[in-house]
GROMACS .gro file of C-alpha atoms in nm:
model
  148
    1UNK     CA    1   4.595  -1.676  -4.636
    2UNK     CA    2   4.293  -1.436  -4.555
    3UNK     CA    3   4.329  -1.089  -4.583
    4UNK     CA    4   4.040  -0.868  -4.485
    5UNK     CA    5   3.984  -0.578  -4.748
    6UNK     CA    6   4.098  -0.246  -4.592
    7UNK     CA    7   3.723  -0.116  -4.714
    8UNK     CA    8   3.536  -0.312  -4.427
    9UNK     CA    9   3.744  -0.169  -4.149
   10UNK     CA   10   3.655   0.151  -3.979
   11UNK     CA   11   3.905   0.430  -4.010
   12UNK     CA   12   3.951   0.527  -3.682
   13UNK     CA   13   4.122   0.177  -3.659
   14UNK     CA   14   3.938   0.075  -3.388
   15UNK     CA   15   3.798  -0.366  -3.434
   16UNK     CA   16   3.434  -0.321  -3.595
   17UNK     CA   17   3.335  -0.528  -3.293
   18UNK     CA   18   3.398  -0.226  -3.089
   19UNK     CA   19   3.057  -0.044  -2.920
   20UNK     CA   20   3.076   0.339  -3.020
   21UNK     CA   21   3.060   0.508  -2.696
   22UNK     CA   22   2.883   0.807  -2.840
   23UNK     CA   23   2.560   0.603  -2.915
   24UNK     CA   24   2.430   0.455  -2.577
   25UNK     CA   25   2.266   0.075  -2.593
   26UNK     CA   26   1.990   0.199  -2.509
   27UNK     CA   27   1.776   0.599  -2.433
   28UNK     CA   28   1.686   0.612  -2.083
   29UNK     CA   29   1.388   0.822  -1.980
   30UNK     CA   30   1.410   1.159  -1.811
   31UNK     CA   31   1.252   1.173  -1.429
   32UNK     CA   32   1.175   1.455  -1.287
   33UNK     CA   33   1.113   1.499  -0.970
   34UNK     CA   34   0.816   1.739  -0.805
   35UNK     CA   35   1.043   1.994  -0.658
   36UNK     CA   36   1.197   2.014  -1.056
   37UNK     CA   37   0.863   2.093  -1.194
   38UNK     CA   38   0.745   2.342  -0.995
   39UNK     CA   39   1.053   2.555  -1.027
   40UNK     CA   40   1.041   2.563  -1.393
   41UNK     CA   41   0.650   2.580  -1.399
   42UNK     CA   42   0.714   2.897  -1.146
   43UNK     CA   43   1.025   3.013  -1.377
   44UNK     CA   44   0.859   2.949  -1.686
   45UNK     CA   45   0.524   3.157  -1.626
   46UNK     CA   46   0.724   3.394  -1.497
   47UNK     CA   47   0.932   3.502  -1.829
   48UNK     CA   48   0.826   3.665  -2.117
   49UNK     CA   49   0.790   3.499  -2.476
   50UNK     CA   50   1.171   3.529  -2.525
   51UNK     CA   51   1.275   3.399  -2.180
   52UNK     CA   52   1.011   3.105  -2.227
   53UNK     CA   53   1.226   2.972  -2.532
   54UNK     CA   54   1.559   3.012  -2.398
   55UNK     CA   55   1.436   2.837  -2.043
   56UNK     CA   56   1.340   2.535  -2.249
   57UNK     CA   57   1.655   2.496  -2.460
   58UNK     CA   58   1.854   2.534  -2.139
   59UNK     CA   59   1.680   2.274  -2.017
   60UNK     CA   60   1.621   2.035  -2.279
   61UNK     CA   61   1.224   2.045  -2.215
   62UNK     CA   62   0.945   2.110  -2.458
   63UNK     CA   63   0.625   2.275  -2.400
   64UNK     CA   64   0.437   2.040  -2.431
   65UNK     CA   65   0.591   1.827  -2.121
   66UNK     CA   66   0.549   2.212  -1.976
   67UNK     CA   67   0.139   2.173  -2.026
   68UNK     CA   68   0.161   1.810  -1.882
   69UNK     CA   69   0.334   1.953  -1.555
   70UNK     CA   70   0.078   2.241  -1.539
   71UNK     CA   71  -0.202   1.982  -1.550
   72UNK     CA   72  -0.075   1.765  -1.310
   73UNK     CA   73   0.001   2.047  -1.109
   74UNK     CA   74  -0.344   2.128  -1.117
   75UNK     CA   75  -0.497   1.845  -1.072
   76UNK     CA   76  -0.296   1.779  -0.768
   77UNK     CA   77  -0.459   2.091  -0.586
   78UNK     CA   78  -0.822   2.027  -0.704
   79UNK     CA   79  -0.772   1.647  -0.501
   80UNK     CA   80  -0.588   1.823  -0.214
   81UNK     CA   81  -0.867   2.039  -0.224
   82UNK     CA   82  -1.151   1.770  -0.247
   83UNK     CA   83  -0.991   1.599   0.062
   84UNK     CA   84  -1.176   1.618   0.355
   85UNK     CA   85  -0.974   1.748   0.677
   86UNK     CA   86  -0.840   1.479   0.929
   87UNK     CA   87  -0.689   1.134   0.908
   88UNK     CA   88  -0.816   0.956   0.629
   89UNK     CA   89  -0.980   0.600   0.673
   90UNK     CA   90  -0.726   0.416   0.540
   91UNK     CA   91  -0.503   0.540   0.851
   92UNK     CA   92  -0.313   0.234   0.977
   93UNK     CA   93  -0.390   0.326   1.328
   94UNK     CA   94  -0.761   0.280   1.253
   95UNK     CA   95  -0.683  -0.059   1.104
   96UNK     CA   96  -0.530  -0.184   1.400
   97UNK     CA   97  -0.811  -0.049   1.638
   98UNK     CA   98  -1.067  -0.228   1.420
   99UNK     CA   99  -0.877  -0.533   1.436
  100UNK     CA  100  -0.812  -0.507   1.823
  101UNK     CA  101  -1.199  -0.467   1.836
  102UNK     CA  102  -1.259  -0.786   1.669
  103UNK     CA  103  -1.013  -0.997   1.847
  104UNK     CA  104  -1.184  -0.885   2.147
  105UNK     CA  105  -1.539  -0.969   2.019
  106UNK     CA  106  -1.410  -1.338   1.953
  107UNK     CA  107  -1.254  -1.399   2.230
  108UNK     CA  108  -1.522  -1.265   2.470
  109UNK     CA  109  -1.769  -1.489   2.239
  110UNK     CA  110  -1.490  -1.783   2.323
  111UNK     CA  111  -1.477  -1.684   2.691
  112UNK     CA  112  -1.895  -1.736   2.695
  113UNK     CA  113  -1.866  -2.037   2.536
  114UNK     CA  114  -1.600  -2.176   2.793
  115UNK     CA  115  -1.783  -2.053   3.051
  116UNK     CA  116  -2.143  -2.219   2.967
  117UNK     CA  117  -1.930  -2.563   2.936
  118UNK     CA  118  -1.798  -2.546   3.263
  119UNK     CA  119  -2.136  -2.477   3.436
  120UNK     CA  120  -2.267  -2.769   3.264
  121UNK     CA  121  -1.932  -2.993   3.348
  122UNK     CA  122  -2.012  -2.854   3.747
  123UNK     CA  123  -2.379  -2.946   3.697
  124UNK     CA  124  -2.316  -3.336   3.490
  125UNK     CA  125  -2.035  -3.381   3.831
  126UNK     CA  126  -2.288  -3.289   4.081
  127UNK     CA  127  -2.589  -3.509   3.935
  128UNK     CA  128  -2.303  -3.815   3.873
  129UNK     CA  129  -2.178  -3.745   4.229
  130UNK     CA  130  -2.557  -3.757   4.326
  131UNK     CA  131  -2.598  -4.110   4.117
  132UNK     CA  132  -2.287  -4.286   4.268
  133UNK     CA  133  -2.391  -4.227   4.618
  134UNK     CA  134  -2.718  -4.321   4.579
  135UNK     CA  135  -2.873  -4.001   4.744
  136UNK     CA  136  -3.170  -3.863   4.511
  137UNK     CA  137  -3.257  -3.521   4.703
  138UNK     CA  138  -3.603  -3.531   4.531
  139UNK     CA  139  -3.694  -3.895   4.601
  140UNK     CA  140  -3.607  -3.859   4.983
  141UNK     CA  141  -3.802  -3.543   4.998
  142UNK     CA  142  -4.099  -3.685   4.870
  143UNK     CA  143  -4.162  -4.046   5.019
  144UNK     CA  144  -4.436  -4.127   4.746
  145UNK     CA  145  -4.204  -4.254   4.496
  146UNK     CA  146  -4.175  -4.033   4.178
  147UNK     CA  147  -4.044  -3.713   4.177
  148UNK     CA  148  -4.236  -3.381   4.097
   0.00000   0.00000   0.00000
């Protein structure tokens, strides 16, 4: 018979197999969105030394993720500054205008093509036409034998 000592059993007397739901598996990172940030960035610079502290214990932050926002923050303005006005290049309706225009380049170039075979194809018809009958338009022309 096996008896487990009561030492190795917790004393809540919960099975040691047993998660603790106080410790989660595993931390999950904090996201904050841009709306977020600029309220406490706006908040933040806005209180004195005291108020600073107690914002960022209320909200669990430290100033140093307060410097990152203020960076990013103005970083963002310096490229929305550095952007020049007007639809940028990447703009998917220029995309599809440049790729209309080369569709129609190819196909025009195709539509040439065609068309230069077919004038040939007339021309090959018309001199094969002109060999099966026996009628040379040059030769009865010109009664001296070769043609010019």
């Amino acid at each position: 018979m096996n008896v487990t000592p009561t030492a190795s059993r917790p004393q809540t007397g919960r099975m040691a197999d047993d998660p603790d739901p106080e410790v989660p598996a595993r931390a999950q990172r904090r996201r904050y969105s841009a709306g977020y940030k600029q309220r406490v960035l706006a908040e933040y610079e806005a209180a004195d030394r005291a108020g600073k502290g107690a914002l960022l214990r209320r909200e669990g932050l430290y100033t140093s993720l307060i410097s990152a926002w203020r960076e990013q923050r103005d970083q963002g303005a310096l490229e929305a500054l550095g952007k020049p006005a007007g639809r940028s290049a990447g703009d998917a309706r220029d995309r599809e205008l440049a790729r209309l225009r080369r569709d129609n380049e190819r196909l025009a170039a195709q539509l040439d093509r065609a068309r230069t075979v077919i004038e040939v194809q007339g021309k090959l018809s018309a001199l094969l036409d002109q060999l099966a009958t026996g009628s040379d338009p040059d030769h009865d022309r010109d009664s001296g034998g070769e043609p010019r």
